[in-house]
Coordinates of C-alpha atoms and ligand atoms in Angstrom, one line a residue:
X1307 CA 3.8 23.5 83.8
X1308 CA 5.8 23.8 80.2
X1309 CA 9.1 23.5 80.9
X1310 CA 10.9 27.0 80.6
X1311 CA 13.5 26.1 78.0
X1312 CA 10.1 25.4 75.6
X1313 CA 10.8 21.3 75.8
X1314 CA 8.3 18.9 76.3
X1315 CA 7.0 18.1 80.1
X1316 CA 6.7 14.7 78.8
X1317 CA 4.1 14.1 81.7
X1318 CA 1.8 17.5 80.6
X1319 CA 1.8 15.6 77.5
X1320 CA 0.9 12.8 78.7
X1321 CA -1.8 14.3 81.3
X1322 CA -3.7 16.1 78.1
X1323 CA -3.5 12.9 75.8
X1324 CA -5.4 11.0 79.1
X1325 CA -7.9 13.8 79.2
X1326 CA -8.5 14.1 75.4
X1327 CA -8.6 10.0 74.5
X1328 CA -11.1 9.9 77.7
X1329 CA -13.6 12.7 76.2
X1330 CA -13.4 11.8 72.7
X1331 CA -14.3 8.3 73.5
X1332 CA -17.1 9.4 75.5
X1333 CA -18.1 11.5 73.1
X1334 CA -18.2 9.1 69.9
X1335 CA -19.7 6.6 72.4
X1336 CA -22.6 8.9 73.2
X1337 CA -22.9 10.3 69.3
X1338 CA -23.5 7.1 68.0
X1339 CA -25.8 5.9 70.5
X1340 CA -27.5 9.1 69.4
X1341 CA -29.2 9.5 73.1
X1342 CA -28.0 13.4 72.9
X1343 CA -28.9 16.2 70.8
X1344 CA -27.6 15.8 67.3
X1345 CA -26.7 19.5 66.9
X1346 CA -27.6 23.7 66.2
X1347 CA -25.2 25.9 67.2
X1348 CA -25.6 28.9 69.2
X1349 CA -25.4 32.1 67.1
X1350 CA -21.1 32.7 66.7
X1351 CA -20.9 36.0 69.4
X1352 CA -22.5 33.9 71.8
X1353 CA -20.4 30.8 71.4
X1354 CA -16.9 32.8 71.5
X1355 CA -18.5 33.9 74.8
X1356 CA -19.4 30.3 75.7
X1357 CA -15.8 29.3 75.4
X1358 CA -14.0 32.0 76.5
X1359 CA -12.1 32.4 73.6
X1360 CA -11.0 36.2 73.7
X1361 CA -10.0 36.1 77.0
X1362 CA -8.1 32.5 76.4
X1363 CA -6.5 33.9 73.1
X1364 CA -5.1 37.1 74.6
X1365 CA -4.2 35.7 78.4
X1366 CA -4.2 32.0 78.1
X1367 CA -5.1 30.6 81.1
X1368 CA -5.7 27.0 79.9
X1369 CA -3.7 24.3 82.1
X1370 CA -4.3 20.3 82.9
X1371 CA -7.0 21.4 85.5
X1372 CA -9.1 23.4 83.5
X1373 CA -8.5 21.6 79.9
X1374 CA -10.7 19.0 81.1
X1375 CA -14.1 20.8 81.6
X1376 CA -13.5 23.5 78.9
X1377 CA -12.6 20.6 76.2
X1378 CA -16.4 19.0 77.5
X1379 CA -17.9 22.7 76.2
X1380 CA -15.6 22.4 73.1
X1381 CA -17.3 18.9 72.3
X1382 CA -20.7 19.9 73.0
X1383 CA -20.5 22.8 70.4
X1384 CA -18.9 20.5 67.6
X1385 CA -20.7 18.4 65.2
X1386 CA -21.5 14.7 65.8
X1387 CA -20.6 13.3 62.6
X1388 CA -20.8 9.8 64.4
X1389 CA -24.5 10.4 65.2
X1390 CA -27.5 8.7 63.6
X1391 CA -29.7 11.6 62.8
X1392 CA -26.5 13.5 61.4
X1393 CA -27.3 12.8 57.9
X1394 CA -26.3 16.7 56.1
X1395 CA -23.6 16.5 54.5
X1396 CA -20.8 14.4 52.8
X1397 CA -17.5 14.5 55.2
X1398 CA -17.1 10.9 56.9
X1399 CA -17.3 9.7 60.8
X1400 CA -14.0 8.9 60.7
X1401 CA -12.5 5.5 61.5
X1402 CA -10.5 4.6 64.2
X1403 CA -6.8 4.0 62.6
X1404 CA -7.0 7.4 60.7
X1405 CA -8.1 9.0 64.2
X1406 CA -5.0 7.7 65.8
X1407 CA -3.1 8.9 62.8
X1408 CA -3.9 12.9 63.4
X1409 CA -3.0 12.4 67.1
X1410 CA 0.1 11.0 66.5
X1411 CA 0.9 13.4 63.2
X1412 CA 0.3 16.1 65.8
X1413 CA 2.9 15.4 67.8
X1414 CA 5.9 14.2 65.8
X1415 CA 5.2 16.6 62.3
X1416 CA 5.4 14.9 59.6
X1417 CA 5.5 17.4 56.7
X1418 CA 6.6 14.8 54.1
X1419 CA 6.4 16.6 50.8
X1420 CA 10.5 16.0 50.6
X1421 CA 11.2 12.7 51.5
X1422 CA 13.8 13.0 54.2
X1423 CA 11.1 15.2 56.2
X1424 CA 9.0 12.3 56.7
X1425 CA 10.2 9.4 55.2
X1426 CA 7.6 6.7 56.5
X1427 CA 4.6 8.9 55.4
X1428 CA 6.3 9.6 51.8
X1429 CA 6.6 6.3 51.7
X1430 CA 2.8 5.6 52.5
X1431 CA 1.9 8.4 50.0
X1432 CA 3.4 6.7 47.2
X1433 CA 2.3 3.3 47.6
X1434 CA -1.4 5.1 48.3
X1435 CA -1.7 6.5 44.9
X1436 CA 0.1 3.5 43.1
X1437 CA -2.9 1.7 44.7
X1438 CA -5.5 4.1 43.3
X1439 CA -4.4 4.3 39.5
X1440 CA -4.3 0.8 39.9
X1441 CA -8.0 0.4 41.3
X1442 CA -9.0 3.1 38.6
X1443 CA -7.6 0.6 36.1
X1444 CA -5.3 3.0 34.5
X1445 CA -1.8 1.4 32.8
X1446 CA 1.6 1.6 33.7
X1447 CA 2.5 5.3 34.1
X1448 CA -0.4 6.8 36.1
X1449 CA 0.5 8.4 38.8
X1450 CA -0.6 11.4 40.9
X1451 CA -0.1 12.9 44.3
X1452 CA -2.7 13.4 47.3
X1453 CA -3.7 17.1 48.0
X1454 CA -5.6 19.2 50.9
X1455 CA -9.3 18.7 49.5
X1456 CA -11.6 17.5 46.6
X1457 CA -11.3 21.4 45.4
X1458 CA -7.9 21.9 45.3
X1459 CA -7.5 18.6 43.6
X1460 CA -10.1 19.8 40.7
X1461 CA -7.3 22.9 40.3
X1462 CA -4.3 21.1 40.0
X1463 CA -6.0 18.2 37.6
X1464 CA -7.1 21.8 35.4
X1465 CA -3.6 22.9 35.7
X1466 CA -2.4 19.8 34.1
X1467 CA -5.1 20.1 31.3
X1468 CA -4.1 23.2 30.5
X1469 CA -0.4 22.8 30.0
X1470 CA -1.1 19.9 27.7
X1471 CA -3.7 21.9 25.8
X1472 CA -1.6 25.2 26.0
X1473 CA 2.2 24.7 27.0
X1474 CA 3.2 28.1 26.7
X1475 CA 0.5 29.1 29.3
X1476 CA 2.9 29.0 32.2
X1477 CA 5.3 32.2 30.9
X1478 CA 2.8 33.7 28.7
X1479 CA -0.4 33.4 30.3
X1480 CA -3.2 32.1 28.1
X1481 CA -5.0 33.6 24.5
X1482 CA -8.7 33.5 25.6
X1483 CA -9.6 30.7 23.3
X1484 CA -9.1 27.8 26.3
X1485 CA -12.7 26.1 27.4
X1486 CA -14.0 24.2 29.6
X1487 CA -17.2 21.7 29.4
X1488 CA -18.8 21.1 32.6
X1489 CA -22.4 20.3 33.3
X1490 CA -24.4 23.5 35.3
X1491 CA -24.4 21.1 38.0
X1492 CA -20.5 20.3 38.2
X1493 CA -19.0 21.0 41.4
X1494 CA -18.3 24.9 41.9
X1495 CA -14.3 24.3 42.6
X1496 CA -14.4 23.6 38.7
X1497 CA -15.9 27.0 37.8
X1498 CA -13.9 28.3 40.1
X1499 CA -10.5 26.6 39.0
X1500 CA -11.5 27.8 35.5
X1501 CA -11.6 31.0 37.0
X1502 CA -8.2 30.9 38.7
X1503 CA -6.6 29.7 35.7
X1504 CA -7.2 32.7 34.2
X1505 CA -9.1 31.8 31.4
X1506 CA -12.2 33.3 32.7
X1507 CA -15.3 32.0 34.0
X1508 CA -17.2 32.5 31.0
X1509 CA -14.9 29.7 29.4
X1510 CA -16.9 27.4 31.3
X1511 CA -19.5 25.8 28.5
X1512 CA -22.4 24.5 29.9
X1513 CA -23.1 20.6 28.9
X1514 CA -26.9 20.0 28.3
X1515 CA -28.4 17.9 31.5
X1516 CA -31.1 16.0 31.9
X1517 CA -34.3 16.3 34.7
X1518 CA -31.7 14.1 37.3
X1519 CA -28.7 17.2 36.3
X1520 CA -26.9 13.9 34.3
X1521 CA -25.1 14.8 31.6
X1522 CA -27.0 13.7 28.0
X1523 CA -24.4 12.3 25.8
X1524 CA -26.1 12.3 23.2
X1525 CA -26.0 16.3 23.2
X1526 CA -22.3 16.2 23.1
X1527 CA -21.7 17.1 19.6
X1528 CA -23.6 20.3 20.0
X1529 CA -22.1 21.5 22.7
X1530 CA -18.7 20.6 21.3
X1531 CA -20.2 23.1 18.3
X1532 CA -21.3 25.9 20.9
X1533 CA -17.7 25.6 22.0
X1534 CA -15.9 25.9 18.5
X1535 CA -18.2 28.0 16.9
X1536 CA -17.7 31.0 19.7
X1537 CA -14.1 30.8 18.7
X1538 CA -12.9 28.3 21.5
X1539 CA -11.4 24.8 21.9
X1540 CA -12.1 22.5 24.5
X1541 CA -9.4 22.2 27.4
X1542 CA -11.0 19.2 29.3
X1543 CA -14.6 17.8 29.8
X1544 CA -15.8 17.6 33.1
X1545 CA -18.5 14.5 34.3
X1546 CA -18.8 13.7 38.0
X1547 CA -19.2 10.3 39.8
X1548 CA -21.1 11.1 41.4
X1549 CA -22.7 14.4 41.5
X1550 CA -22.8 16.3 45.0
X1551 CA -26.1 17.5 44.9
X1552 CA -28.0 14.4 43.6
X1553 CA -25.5 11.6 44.2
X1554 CA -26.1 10.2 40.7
X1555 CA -23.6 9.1 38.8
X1556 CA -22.8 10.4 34.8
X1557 CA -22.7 7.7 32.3
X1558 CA -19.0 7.6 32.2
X1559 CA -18.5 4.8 29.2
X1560 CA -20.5 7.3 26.6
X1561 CA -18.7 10.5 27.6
X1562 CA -15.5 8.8 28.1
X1563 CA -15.8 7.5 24.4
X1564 CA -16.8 10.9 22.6
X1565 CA -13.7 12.5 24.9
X1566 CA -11.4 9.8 23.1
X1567 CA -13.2 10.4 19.4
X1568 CA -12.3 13.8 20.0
X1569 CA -9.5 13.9 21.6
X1570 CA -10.5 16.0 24.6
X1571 CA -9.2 15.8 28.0
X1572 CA -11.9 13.5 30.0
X1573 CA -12.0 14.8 33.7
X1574 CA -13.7 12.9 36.1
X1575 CA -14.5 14.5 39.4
X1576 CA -15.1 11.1 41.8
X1577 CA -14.6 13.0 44.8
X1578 CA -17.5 11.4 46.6
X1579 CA -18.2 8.1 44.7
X1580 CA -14.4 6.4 43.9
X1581 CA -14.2 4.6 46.6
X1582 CA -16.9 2.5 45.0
X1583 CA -14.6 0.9 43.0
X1584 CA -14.1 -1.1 46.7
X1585 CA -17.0 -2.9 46.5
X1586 CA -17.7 -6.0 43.9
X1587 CA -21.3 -5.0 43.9
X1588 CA -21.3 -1.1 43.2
X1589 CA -18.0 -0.8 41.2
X1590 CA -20.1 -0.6 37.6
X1591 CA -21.3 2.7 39.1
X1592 CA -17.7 4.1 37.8
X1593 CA -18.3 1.9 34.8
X1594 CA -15.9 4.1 31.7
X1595 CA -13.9 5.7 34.3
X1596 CA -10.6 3.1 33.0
X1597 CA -11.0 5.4 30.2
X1598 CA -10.5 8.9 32.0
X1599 CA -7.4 11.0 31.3
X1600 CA -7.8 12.4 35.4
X1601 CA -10.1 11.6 38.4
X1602 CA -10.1 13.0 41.7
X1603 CA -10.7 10.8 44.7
X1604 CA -11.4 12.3 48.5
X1605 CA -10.7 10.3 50.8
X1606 CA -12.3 12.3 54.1
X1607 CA -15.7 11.4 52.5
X1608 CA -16.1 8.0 51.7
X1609 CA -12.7 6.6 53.4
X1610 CA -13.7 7.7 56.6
X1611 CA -10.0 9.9 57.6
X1612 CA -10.9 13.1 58.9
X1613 CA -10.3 16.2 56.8
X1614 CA -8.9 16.8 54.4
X1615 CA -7.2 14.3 52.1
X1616 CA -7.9 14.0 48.5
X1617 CA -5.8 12.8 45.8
X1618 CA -5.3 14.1 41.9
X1619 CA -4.8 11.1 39.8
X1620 CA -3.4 11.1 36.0
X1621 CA -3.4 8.6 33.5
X1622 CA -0.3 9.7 32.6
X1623 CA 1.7 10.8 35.5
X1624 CA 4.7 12.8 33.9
X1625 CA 1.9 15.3 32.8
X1626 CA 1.3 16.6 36.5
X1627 CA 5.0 17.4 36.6
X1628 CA 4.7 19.0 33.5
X1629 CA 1.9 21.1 34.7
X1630 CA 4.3 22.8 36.9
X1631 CA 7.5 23.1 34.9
X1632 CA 6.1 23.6 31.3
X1633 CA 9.0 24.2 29.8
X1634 CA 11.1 21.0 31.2
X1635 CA 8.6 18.9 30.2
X1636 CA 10.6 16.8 28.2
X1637 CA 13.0 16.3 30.9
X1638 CA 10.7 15.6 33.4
X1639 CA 9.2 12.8 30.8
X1640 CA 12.6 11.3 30.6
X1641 CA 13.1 10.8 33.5
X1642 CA 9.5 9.9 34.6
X1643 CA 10.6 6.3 36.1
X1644 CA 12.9 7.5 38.5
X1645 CA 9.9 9.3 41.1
X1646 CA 12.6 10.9 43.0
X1647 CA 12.5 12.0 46.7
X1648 CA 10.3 15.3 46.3
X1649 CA 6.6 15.7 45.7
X1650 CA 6.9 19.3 45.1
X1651 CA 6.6 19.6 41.1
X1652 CA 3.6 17.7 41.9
X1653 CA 1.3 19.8 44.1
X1654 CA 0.6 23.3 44.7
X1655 CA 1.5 23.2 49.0
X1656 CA 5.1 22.9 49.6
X1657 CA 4.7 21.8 53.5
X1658 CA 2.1 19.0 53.2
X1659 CA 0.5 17.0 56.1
X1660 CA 1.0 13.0 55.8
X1661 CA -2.5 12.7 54.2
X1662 CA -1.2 8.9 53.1
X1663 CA -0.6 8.1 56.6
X1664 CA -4.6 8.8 57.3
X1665 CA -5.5 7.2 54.4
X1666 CA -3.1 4.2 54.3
X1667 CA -4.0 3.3 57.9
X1668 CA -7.6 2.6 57.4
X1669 CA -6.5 0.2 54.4
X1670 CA -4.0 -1.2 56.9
X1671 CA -6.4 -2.5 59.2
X1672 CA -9.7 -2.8 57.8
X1673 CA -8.4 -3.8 54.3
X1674 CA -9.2 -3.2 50.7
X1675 CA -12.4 -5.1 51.3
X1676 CA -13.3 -3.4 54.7
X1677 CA -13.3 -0.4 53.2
X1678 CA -15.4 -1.7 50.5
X1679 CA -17.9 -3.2 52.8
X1680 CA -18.1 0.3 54.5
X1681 CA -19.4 1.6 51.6
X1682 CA -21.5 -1.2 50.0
X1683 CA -23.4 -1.1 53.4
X1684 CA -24.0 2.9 53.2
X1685 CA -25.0 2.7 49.5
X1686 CA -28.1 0.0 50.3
X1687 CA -29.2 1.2 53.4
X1688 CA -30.2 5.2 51.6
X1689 CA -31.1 2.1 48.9
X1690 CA -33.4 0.8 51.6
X1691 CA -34.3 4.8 53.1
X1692 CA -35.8 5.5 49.4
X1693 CA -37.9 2.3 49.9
X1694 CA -39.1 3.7 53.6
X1695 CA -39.6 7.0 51.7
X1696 CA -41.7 6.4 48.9
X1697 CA -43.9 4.3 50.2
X1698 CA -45.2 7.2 53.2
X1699 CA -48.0 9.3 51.6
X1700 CA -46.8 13.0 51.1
X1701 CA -42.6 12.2 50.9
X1702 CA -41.3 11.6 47.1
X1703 CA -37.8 11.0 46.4
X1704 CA -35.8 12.5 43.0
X1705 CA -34.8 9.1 41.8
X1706 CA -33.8 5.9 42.9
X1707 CA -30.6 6.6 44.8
X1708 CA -26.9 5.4 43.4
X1709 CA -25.0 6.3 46.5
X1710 CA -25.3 7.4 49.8
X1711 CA -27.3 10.9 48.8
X1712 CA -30.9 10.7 48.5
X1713 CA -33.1 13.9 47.5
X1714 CA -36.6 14.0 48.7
X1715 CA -39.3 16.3 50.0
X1716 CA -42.8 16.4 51.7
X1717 CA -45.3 17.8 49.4
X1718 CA -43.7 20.4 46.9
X1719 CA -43.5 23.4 48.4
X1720 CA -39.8 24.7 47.8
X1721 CA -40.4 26.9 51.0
X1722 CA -42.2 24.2 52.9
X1723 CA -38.8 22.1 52.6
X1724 CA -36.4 25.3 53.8
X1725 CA -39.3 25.7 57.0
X1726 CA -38.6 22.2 57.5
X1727 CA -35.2 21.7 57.3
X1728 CA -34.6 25.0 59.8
X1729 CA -37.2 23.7 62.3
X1730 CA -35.7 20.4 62.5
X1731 CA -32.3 22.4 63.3
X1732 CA -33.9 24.5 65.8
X1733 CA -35.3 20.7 67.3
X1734 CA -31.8 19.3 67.3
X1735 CA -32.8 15.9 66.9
X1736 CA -32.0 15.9 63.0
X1737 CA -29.3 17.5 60.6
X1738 CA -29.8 17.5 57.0
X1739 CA -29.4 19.2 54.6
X1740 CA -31.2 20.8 51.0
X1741 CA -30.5 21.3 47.3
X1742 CA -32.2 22.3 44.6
X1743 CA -32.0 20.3 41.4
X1744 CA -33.1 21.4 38.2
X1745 CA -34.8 24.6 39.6
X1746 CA -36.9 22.3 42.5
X1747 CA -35.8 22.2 46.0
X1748 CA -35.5 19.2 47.9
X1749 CA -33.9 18.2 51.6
X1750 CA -31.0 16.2 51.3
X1751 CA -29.7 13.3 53.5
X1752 CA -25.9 12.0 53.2
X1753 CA -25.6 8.4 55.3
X1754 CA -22.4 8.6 56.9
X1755 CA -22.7 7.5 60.2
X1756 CA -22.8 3.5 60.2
X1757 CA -25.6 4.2 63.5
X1758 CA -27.8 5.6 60.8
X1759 CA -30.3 2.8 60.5
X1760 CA -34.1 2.5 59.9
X1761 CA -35.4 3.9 62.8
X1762 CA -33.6 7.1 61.9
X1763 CA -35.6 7.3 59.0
X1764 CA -38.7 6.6 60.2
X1765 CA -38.4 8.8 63.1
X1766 CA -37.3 11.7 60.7
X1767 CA -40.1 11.1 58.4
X1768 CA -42.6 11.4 61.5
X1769 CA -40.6 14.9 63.0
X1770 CA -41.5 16.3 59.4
X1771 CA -45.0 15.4 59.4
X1772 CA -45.6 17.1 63.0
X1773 CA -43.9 19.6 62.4
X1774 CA -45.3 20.3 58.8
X1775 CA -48.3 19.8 60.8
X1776 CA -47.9 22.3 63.2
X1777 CA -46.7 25.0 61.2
Ligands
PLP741 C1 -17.0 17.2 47.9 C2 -16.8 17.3 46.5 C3 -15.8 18.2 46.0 C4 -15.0 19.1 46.8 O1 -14.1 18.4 47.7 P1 -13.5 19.1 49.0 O2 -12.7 18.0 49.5 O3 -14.7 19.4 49.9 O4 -12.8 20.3 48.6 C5 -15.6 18.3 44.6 N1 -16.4 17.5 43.8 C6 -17.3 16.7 44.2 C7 -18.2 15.9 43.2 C8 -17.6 16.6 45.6 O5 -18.6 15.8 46.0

């Protein structure tokens, strides 16, 4: 019933919104009661087939009448981040105001990477990353920009790095002596980004870790010696708060200090564990990060918006503008104070979606300290998990947990924990996930879902035995 001329049918619009608030409600109402299956999709050819999609995509076919039921199959086949048992992996259930944000975004387009195409979420952009340089403690002249993902983030940050460490990198390309020091356990968008830069992946030098995958300070100097000695100097140092696979946290203060003895570049990924800094009681975990030269900070993780929206944070702001425009750096330090109407020398996109809106509206109603609580309350209850955990004979856990990701396994058979994990798929009552750390492999729970509670646990922990049992 679309209108011929291609305007709205104001009432088709408002027919699907009715449809689509009514199933989505239903369907985070019944996820988080977690009184239906928690997951394990069919195998790809048969879901196309499921949902019709070839025939849809070709023909259409789709109106008001139909949208209804098929949308009930879409839902059914998409994960329940708001369930209890969905404990895999680190992407939020998101919160209601960010929620409303993407519905609204979707209509009206907002893509506000020059201010006069979307003034109001520009707007909420800026005052979002004036509010995180400020919560990372940083001084007067930090500044940043928010970005599509915790990966594309770790680029740009690496970008900047490298124009300050090499400035004629942008018109000549770069000599082969840049590196890069990064624990083996750093997030693989830095490897990558090294990669992409161009200065090779072998640039990457490994930082000695200990049993946890944590950086060891004191094995600094040598590495810094590895890294000269092949002929190299150091672009940026990478530490993580926290670390994906382990959810531990590098001792920031130690690393941050050698960094500043030696002038390096201190990168800190906090793509998972920033929004920490929200809560009085876990905010020492990012204890040295004041002294960081970058951080990035998702916020489709622990800020509960849906995905994607991450920001890239400098110390010193001007040197993100710089990383695009080497050669008017100067210019662009000049006139640093004056932010101007245009994110665009800031970021790799040039059409952007209003990540600040998403990200800005959960701050707007549940408040600096709601936020906070949101996270205090995920980071004790795995606190509380690893309690449950050790104490059943059979489980161990890695260490005690920092954050919302707890490693453990049942006995210590690395194939034992695969078995496990892909049975308890196949049982759709549980979805979590695995690692290895330091050469052992472990399953992995990340507690998103504020239904996740005890009960969870202990249920999961008896699934495993039966079905260790049974195998
Ligand atoms: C999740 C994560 C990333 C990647 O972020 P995306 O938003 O998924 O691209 C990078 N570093 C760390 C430490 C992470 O936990």
């Amino acid at each position: 019933m679309t209108d011929r001329t291609g305007r709205w049918e104001i009432a088709e619009y408002e027919r699907l919104a009715e449809i689509a608030i009514s199933a989505v409600a239903r369907y985070v109402e019944e996820s988080q009661a977690g009184d239906v299956p928690v997951g394990s999709p069919p195998p790809l050819p048969e879901l196309v087939e499921r949902l019709d999609l070839r025939s849809l995509v070709r023909e259409g076919g789709l109106d008001a009448e139909r949208f209804e039921p098929w949308l009930g199959r879409v839902l059914e086949h998409s994960v329940r981040l708001h369930h209890p048992a969905q404990i895999a992996h680190q992407v939020g259930a998101p919160d209601v105001p960010a929620a409303i944000v993407d519905l609204v975004h979707g209509a009206i387009n907002q893509p506000m990477s020059i201010y006069e195409m979307g003034p109001a979420a520009h707007a909420m952009e800026r005052v979002v990353v004036d509010w995180m340089t400020e919560k990372l403690g940083w001084p007067d002249g930090a500044g940043g920009v928010l970005t599509h993902g915790g990966s594309l983030a770790n680029l740009t940050v690496l970008l900047a790095a490298r124009a300050a460490a090499a400035p004629d990198a942008w018109v000549d390309g770069v000599d082969g002596t840049l590196a890069v020091l990064a624990p083996p356990s750093t997030h693989y968008s830095v490897r990558r980004s090294v990669a992409m830069l161009g200065l090779g992946e072998r640039a990457v030098v490994d930082l000695e870790v200990d049993e946890y995958e944590r950086i060891v300070p004191a094995a600094l100097e040598d590495a810094l010696e590895r890294c000269r000695a092949s002929g190299h100097r150091p672009m940026a140092l990478v530490a993580a708060a926290c670390a994906t696979s382990t959810g531990l946290h590098d001792d920031l203060e130690a690393i941050g200090g050698f960094c500043r003895e030696h002038g390096i570049w201190f990168h800190v990924d906090a793509a998972h564990g920033a929004p920490a800094l929200l809560s009085p009681a876990h905010r020492q975990l990012l204890r040295g990060i004041e002294h960081a030269d970058s951080a990035i900070w998702d916020a489709h993780k622990m800020m509960r918006t849906s995905a994607l929206a991450a920001a890239v944070l400098l110390r010193e702001g001007w040197r993100l503008e710089a990383a695009f425009r080497q050669r008017a750096a100067y210019l662009i330090y000049e006139d640093s104070d004056d932010a101007g109407p245009s994110l665009l020398e800031r970021q790799v996109e040039c059409t952007k979606a209003p990540l600040g809106m998403r990200i800005f509206m959960n701050l707007a109603f549940r408040g600096e300290e709601g936020v906070g609580r949101y996270v205090a309350e995920r980071y004790d209850k795995t606190l509380r998990f690893w309690e449950l955990i050790e104490a059943r004979p059979g489980f161990e856990c890695l260490s005690r947990p920092e954050s919302n990701i707890l490693c453990f396994r049942y006995g210590r058979d690395p194939e034992l924990q695969i078995r496990l994990r892909e049975q308890l798929l196949r049982g759709r009552r549980f979805h979590l996930s695995s690692t290895e750390v330091n050469g052992e492999r472990w399953l992995r729970m990340t507690v998103t879902a504020p239904a996740t509670g005890e009960e969870t646990i202990e249920e999961l922990l008896d699934a495993i035995e039966e079905t260790a049992a049974a195998a």
